Coordinates of C-alpha atoms in Angstrom, one line a residue:
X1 CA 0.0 0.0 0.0
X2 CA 1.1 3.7 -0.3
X3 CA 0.6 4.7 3.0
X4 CA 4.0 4.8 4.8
X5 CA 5.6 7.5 7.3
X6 CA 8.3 9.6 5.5
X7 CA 6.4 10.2 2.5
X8 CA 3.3 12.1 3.1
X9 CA 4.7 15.7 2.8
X10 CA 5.8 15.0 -0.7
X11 CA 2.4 12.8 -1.9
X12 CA 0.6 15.7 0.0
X13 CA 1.9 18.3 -1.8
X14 CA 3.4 17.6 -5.5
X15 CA 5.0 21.1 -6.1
X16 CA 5.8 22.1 -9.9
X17 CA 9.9 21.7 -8.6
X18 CA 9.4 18.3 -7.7
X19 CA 6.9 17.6 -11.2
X20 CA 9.6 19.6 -13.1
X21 CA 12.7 17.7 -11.6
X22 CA 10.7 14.5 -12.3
X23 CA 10.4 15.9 -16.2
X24 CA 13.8 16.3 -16.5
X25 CA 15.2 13.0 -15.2
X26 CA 12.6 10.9 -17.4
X27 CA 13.7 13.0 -20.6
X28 CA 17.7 13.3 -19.9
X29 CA 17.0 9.1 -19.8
X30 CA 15.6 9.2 -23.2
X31 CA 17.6 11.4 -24.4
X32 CA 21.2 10.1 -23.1
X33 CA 23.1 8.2 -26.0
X34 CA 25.8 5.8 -24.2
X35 CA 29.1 6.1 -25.7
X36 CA 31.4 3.5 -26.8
X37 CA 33.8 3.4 -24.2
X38 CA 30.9 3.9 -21.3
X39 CA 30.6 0.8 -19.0
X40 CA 26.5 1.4 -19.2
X41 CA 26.7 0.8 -23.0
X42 CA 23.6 -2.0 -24.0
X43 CA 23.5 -2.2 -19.7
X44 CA 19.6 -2.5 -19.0
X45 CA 17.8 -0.6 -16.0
X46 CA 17.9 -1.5 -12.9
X47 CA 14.0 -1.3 -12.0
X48 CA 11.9 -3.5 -10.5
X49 CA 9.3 -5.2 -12.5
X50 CA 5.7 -4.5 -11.7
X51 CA 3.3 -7.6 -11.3
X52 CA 0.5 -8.6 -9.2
X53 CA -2.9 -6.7 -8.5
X54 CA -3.0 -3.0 -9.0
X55 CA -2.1 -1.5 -5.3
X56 CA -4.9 0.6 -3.9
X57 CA -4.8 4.1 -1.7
X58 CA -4.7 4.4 2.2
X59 CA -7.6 4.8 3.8
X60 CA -6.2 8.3 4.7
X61 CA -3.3 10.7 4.9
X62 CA -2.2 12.5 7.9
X63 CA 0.9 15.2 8.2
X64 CA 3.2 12.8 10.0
X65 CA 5.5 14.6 13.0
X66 CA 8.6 16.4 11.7
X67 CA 11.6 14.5 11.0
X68 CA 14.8 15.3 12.9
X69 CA 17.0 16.2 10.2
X70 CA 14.1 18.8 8.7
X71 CA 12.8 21.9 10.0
X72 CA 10.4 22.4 11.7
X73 CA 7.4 24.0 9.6
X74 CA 4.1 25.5 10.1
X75 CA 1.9 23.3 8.7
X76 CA 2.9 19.8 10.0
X77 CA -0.4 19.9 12.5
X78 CA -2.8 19.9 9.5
X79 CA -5.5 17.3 9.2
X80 CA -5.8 15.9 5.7
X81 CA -9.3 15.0 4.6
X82 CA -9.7 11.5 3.8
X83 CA -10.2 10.1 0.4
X84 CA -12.3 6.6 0.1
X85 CA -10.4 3.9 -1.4
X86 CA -10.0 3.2 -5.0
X87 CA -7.2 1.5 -7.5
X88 CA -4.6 3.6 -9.0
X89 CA -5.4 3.0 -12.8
X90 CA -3.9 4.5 -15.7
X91 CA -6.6 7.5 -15.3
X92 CA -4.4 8.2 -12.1
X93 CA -0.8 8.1 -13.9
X94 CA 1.0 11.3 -15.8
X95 CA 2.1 9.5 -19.2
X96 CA 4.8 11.8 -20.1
X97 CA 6.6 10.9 -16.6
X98 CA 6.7 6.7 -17.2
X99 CA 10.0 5.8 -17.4
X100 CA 11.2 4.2 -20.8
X101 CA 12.2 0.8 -19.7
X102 CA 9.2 0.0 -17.7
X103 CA 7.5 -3.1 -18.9
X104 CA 3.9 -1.5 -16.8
X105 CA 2.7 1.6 -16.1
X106 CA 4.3 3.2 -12.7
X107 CA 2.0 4.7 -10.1
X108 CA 2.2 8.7 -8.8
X109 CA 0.5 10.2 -5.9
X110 CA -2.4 12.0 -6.1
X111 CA -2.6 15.3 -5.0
X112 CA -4.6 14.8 -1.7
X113 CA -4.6 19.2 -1.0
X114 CA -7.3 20.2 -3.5
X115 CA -8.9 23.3 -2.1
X116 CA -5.7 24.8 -0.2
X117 CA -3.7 27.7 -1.9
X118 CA -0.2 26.6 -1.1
X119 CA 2.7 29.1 -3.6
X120 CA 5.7 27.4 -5.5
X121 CA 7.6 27.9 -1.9
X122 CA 5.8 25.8 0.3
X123 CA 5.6 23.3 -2.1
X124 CA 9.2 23.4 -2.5
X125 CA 9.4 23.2 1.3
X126 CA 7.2 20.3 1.9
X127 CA 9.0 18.4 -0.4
X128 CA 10.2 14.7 1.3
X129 CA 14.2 15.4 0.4
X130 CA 16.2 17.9 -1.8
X131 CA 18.8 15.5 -3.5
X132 CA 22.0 17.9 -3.1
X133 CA 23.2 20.8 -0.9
X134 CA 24.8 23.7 -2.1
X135 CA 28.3 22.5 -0.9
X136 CA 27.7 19.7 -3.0
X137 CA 27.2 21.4 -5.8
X138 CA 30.2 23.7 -5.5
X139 CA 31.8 20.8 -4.4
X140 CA 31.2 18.9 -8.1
X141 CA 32.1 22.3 -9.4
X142 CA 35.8 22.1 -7.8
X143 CA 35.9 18.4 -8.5
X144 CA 35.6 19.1 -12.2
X145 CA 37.5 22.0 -12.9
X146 CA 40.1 19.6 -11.1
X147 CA 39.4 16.6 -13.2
X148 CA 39.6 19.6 -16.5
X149 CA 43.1 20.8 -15.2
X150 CA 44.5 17.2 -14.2
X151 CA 43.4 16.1 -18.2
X152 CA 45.3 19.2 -19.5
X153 CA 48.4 18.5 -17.7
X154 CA 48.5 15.0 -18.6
X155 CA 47.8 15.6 -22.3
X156 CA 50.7 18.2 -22.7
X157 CA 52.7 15.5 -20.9
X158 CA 51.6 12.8 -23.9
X159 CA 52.7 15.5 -26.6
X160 CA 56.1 16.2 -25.1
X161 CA 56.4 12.3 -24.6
X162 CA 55.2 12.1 -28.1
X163 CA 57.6 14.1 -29.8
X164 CA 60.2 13.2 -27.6
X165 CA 59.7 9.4 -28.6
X166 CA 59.4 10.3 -32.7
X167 CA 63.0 11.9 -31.9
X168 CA 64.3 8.8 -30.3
X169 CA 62.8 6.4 -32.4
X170 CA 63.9 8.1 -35.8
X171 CA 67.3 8.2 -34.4
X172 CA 67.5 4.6 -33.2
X173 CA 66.4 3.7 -37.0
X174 CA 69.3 5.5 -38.4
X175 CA 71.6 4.0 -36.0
X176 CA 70.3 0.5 -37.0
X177 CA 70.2 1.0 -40.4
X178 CA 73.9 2.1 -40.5
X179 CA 74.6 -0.7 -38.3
X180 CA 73.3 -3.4 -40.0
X181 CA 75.1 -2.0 -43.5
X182 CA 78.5 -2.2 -41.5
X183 CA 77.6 -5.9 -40.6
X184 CA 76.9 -6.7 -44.3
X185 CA 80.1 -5.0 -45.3
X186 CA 82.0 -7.3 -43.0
X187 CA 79.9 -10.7 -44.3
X188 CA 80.8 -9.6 -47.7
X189 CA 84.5 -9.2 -46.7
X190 CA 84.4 -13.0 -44.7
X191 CA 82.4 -14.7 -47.6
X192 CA 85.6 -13.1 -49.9
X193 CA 88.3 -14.6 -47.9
X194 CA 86.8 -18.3 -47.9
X195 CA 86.0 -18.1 -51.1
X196 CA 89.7 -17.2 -52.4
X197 CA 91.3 -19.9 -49.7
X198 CA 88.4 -22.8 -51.9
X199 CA 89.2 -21.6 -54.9
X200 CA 93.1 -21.9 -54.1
X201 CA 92.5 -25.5 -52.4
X202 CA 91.0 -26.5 -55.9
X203 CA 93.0 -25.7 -58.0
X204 CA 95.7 -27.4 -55.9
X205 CA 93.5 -30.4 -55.4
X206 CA 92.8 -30.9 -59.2
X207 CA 96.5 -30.9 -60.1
X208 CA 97.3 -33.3 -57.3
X209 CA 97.7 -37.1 -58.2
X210 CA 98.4 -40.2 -56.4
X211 CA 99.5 -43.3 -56.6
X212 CA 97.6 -46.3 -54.9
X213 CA 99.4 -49.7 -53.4
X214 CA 98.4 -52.9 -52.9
X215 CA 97.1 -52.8 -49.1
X216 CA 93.8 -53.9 -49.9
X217 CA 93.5 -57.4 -49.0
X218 CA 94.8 -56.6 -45.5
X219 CA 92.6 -54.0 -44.6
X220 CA 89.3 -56.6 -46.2
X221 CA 90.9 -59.3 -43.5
X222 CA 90.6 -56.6 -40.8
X223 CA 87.2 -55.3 -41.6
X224 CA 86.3 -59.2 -41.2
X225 CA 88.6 -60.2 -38.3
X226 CA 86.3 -57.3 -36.4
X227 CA 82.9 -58.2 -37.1
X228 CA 82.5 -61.0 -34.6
X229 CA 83.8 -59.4 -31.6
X230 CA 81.3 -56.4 -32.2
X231 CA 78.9 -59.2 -32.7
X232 CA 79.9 -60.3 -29.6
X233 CA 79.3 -57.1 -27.3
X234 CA 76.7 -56.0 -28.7
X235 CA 74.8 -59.6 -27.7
X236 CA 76.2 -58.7 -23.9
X237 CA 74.5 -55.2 -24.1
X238 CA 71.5 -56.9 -25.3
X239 CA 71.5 -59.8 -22.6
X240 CA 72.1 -57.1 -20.3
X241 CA 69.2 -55.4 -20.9
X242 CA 67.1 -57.8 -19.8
X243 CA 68.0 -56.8 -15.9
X244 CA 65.1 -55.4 -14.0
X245 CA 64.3 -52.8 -11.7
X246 CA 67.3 -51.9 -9.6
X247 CA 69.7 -53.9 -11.4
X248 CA 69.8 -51.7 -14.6
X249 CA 73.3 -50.0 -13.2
X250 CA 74.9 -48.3 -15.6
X251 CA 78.6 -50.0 -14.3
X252 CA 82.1 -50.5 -15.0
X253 CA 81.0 -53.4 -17.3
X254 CA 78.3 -51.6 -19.3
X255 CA 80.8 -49.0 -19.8
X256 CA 83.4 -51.8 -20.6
X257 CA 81.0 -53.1 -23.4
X258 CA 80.0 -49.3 -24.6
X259 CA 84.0 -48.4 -24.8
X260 CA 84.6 -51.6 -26.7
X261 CA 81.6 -51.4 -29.0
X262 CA 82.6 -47.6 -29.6
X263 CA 86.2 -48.6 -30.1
X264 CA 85.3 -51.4 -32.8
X265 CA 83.0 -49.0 -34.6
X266 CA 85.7 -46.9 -34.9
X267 CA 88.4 -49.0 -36.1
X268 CA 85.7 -50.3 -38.8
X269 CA 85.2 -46.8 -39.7
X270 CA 89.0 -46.2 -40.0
X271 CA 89.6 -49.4 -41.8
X272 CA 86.6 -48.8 -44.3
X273 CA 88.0 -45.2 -44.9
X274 CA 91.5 -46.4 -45.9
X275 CA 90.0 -49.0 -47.9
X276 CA 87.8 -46.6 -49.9
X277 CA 90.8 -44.4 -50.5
X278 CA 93.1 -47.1 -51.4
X279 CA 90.2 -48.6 -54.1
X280 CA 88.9 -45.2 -55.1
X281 CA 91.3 -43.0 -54.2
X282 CA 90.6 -40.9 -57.7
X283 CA 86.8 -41.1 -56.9
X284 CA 87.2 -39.7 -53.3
X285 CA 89.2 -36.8 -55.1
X286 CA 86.6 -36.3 -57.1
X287 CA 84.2 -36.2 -54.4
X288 CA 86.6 -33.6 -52.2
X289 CA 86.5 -31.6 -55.5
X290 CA 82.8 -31.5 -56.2
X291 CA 82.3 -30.5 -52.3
X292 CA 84.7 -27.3 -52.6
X293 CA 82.7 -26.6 -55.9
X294 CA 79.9 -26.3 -54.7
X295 CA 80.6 -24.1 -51.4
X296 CA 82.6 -21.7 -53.8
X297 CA 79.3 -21.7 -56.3
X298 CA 77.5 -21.1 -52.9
X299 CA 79.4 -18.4 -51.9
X300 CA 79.4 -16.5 -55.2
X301 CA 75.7 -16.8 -54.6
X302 CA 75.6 -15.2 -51.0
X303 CA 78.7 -12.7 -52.4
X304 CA 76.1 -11.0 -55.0
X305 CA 73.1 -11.2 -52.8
X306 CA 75.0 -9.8 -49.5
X307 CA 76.6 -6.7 -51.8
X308 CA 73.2 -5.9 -53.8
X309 CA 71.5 -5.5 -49.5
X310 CA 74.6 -3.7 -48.9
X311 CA 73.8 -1.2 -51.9
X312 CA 69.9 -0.8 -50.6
X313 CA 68.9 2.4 -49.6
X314 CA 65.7 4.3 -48.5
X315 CA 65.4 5.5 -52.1
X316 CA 66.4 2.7 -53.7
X317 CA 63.9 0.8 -56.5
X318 CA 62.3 -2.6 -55.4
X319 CA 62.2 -2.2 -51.6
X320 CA 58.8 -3.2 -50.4
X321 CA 56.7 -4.6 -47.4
X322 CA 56.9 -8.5 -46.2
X323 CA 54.9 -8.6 -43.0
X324 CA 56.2 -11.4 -40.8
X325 CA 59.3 -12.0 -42.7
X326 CA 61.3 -11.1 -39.0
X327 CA 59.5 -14.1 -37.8
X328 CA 60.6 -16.5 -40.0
X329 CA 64.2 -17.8 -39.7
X330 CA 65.2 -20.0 -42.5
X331 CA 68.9 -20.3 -41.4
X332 CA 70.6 -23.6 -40.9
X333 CA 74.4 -22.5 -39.4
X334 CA 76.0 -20.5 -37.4
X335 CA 79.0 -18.2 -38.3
X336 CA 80.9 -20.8 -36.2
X337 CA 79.4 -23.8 -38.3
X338 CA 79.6 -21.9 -41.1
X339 CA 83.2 -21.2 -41.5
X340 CA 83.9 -24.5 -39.9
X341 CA 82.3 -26.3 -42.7
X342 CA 84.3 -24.4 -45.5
X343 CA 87.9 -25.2 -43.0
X344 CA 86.6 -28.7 -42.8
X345 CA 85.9 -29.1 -46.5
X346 CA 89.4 -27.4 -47.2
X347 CA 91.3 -30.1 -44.4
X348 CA 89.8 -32.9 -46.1
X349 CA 91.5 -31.6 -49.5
X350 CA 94.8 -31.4 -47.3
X351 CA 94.2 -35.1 -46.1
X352 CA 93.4 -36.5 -49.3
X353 CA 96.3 -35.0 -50.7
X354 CA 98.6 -35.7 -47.9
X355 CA 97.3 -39.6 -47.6
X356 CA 97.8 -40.5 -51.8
X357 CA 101.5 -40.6 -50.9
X358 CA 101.5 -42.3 -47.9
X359 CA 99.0 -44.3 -48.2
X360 CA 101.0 -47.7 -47.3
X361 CA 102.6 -46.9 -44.2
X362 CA 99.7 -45.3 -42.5
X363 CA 97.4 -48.9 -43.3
X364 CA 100.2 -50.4 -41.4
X365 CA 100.2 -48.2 -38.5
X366 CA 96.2 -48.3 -38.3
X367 CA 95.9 -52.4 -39.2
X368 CA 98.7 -52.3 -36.0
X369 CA 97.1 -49.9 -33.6
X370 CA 93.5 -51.3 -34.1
X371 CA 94.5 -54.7 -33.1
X372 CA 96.3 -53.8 -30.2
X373 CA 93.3 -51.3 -29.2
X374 CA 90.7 -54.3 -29.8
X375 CA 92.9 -57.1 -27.6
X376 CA 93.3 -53.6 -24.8
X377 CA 89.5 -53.2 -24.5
X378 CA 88.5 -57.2 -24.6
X379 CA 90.9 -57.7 -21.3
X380 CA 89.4 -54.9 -19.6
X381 CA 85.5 -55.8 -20.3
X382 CA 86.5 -59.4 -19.4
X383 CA 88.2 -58.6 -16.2
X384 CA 84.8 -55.7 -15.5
X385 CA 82.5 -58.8 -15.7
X386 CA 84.9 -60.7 -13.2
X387 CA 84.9 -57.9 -10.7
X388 CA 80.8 -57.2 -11.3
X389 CA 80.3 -61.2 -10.7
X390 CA 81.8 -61.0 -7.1
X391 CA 80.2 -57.5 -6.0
X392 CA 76.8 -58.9 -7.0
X393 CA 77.7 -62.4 -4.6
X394 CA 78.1 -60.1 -2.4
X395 CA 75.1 -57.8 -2.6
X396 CA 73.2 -61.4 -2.5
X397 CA 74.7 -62.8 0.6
X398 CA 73.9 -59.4 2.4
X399 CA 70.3 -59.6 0.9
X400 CA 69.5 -62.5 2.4
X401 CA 71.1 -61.8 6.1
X402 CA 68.6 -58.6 5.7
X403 CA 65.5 -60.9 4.4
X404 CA 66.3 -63.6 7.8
X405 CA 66.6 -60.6 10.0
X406 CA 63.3 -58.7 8.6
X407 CA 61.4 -62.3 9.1
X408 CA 62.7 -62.0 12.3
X409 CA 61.6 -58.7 13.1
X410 CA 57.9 -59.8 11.6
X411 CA 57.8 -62.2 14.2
X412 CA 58.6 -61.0 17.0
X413 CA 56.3 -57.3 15.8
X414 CA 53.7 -60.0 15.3
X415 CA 54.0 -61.5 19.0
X416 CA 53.6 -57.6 20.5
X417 CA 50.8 -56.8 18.6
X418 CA 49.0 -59.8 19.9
X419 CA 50.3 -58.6 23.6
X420 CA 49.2 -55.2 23.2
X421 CA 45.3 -56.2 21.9
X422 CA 45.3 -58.5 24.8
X423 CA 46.2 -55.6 27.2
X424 CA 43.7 -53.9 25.4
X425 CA 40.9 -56.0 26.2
X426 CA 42.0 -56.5 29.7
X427 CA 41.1 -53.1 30.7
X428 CA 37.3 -53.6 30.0
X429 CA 36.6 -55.2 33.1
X430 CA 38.0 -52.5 35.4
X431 CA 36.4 -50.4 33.3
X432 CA 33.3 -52.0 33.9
X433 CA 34.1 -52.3 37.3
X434 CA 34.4 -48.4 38.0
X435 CA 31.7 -47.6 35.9
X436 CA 29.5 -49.7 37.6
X437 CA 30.3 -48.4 41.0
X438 CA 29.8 -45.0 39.6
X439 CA 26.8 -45.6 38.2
X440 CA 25.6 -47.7 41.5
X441 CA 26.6 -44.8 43.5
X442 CA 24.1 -42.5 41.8
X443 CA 21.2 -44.0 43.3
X444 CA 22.0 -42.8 46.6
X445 CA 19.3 -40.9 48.4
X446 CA 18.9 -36.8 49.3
X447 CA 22.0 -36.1 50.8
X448 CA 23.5 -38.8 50.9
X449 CA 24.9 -37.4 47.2
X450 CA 28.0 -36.7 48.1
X451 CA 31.2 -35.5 46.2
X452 CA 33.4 -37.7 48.5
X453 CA 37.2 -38.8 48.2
X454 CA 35.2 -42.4 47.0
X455 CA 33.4 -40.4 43.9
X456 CA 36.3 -38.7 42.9
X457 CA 38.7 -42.0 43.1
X458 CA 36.5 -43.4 41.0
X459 CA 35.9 -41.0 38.2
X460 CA 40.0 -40.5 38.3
X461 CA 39.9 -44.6 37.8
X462 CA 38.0 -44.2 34.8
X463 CA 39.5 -41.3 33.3
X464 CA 43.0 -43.0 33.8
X465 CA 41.4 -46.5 32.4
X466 CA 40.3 -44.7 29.3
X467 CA 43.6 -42.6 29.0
X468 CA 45.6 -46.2 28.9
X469 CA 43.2 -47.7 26.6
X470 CA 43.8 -44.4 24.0
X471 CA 47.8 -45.0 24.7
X472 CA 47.8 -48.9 24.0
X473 CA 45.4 -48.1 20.8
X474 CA 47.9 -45.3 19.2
X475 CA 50.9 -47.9 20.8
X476 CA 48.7 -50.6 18.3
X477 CA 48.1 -48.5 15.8
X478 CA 51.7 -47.8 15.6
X479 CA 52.8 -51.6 15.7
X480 CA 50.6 -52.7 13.3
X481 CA 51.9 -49.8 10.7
X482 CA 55.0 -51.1 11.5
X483 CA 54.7 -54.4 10.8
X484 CA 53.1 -53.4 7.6
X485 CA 55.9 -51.4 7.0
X486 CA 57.8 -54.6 7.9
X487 CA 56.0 -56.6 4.9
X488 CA 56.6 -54.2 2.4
X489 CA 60.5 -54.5 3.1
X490 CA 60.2 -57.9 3.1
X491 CA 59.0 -58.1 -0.5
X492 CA 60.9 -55.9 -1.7
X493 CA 63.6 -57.5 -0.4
X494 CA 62.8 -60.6 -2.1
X495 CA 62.4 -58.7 -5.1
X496 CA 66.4 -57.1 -4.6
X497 CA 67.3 -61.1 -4.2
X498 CA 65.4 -62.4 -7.4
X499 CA 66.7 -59.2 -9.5
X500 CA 70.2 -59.9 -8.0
X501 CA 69.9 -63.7 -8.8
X502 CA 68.3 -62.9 -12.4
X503 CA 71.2 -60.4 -13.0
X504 CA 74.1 -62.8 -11.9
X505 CA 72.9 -65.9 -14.1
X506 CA 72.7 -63.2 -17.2
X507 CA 76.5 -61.6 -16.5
X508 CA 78.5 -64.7 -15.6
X509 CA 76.5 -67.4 -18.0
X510 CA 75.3 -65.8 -20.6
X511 CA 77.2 -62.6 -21.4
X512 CA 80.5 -64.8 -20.2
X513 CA 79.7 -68.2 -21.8
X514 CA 79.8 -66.0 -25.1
X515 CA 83.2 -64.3 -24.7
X516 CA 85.1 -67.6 -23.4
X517 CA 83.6 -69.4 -26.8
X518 CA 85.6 -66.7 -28.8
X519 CA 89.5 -66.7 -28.7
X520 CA 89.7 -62.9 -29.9
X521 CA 93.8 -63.2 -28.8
X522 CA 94.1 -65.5 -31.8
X523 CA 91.5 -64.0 -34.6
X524 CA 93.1 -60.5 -34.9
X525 CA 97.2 -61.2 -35.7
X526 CA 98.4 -59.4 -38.4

């Protein structure tokens, strides 16, 4: 209903300032556009919907008493005549004051002073609340002048920022620009130098010739001689593998078998390298020349490329736009790798040159050393398998002292546990005992009810009963986590004793039994 304290003085009297202030917030609503960057843009209104039966007037209106923060007027004692009861329709309600977003039609007051001359000043007056003071007002004034002057100031900051950054930025350009012609300049000079040392290496490369020897059956008996004791290690790398868990150490004898595998790959590689150059020694200078060929055609490529960027300027014809390109990185060296390839492709002309005439004498130093490095590693994985075999007896004898001692442990964890559930249970019938006796004396009569030295024995009794039960149940609690803890240490200590076992039969059986079949001291002679 619209009959509450407060209000009356304003529903009483509807002044033109309060109509006209009314006026004025329902059209600065329809006629406020929200801008893009306002936080209100598309935001509906926050208004309650109107549902339910129309609501009705109060019986009557009365001039309620003044309220404390108002002053005190001269008409507050007036009696209002009453109005009989009838719905607020839409006869009742000023159209050109509904607010747009209202999905009903709002209710006003009517005005209950028909027949009383009031001027624009009491009306004013006996309005319910004016929305600001005059401090406020002048208050908003000083804010926004402040806001104006603080806006000022920080745009003629932005300008002389502005300009200040077009400086820096147009200088920082010319610097680069400079900079990164002085770095093509010195690419153009490097790609010059390499170029002239490959072109130099050909020419002595094409006019060198060689003469091969007959070394070729002895390096063919090496390459064979070397293919079963690789055979051989790799098969003990391979057995190896098949240890589980724990027993996967990389050790002495893994890196034994890795050294000798590596060192056999190598003296294959050596051998198969003398043997190409002693069978196709004028093919392999062919190759050597077709590889510094083609890095000299490269770098007469990269030569007129690097000096037409070096010529570029901001004026010059053909420069254009290629968004992204500074993302995209389509290089594949360094200037390390790079210059190292062209040194490496110029050494390998020096060795090819430098082995044609000495190609006899350096098969019989390699043939030499690469038995002797075979027969050195062999001994030394041999002798790491030896060693390995007696560490892991060892580790197996001390495995199964720990396993008989854990059992043991299990045991005698097992036995307390028992114990401690029997202490347990033995403090129910004291238990039982006090309670009883504290329950029995409960029923004594009147006075009788007394907090004596008896009542407060007993009630200690049972406090200390139940603070031993809690202690043995943590002490049991406690025990039987350890004697889980137990269990698990027990399997995996029979675990650690299978691996071991699994690990031993695989190293001295299998991995040995291969390399005591072969008698490498008599395959590689030379």
């Amino acid at each position: 209903m619209l009959c509450w304290e407060g209000a009356s003085d304003y529903d009483a009297y509807p002044s033109s300032q309060a109509l006209h202030a009314d006026t004025f917030m329902h059209s600065s609503r329809k006629s406020s556009v929200p801008l893009p960057w306002s936080s209100t843009t598309h935001a509906t209104h926050n208004m309650e919907q109107i549902s339910g039966p129309p609501a009705r007037t109060g019986t009557c209106y009365q001039t309620p008493r003044s309220h404390p923060w108002r002053p005190t007027m001269g008409y507050e004692a007036v009696q209002v005549t009453p109005l009989h009861e009838q719905p607020i329709t839409n006869a009742l309600v000023a159209s050109s004051y509904s607010p747009s977003a209202m999905c009903s039609d709002p209710v006003t007051f009517p005005n209950l002073v028909t027949g009383f001359e009031r001027n624009p000043q009491h009306a004013a007056r006996a309005a319910l609340y004016t929305r600001y003071t005059p401090n406020e007002w002048t208050t908003s004034n000083v804010t926004t002048y402040a806001e104006a002057d603080k806006n000022r100031n920080y745009a003629e900051k932005v300008r002389s920022e502005a300009v200040r950054l077009m400086r820096e930025t147009d200088e920082k350009t010319s610097q680069g620009q400079r900079d990164a012609a002085r770095r093509l300049g010195e690419r153009i000079t490097d790609i010059t130098f390499w170029r002239n040392e490959l072109t130099t290496e050909l020419e002595k490369l094409i006019a060198e010739s060689a003469q091969l020897t007959d070394t070729k059956r002895n390096v063919q008996k090496a390459l064979q001689d070397l293919e079963p004791p690789l055979h051989i290690a790799q098969e003990c790398l391979y057995h190896r593998e098949g240890r589980k868990s724990i027993e996967l150490v990389h050790d002495h004898v893994e890196k034994s078998l890795l050294v000798e595998v590596d060192n056999l790959r190598s003296c294959q590689e050596k051998l198969s390298q003398l043997l190409a150059r002693i069978t196709k020694q004028l093919a392999d200078c062919r190759a050597a020349q077709h590889s510094l060929e083609d890095d000299i055609s490269h770098k007469e490529s990269a030569l007129g490329i690097d000096s037409l960027c070096h010529q570029l300027n901001n004026y010059s014809r053909g420069i254009n736009y290629y968004g992204g390109i500074e993302k995209y990185d389509p290089t594949v060296s360094t200037p390390g790798t790079w210059s190292g390839s062209s040194s490496t492709r110029i050494n390998n002309s020096h060795s090819e040159r430098s082995k044609s005439c000495q190609l006899r004498s350096d098969a019989e130093s390699l043939i030499n050393a690469v038995a002797t490095s075979v027969w050195d590693c062999w001994s030394n994985t041999n002798n790491a398998f030896n060693n390995r075999s007696s560490e892991m007896l060892e580790a197996k004898s001390k495995m199964q002292l720990h396993l008989h001692k854990t059992q043991q442990e299990i045991f005698d964890v097992e036995k307390h546990i028992e114990l401690l559930r029997k202490a347990v249970n033995d403090k129910s019938n004291p238990m039982k005992v006090a309670q009883t006796r504290l329950e029995a004396r409960a029923h004594r009569p009147g006075i009788e009810m007394c907090r004596d030295n008896a009542h407060l024995r007993l009630v200690e009794e049972v406090c200390t009963i139940q603070d031993s039960v809690s202690t043995l149940h943590r002490k049991l609690q406690e025990a039987e986590a350890q004697h889980q803890q137990l269990l698990k240490t027990k399997s995996q200590l029979e675990n650690n004793l299978k691996l071991k076992v699994d690990a031993l039969f695989i190293d001295r059986e299998k991995c040995m039994g291969l390399r005591r079949s072969f008698p490498v001291n008599n395959t590689i002679k030379y």
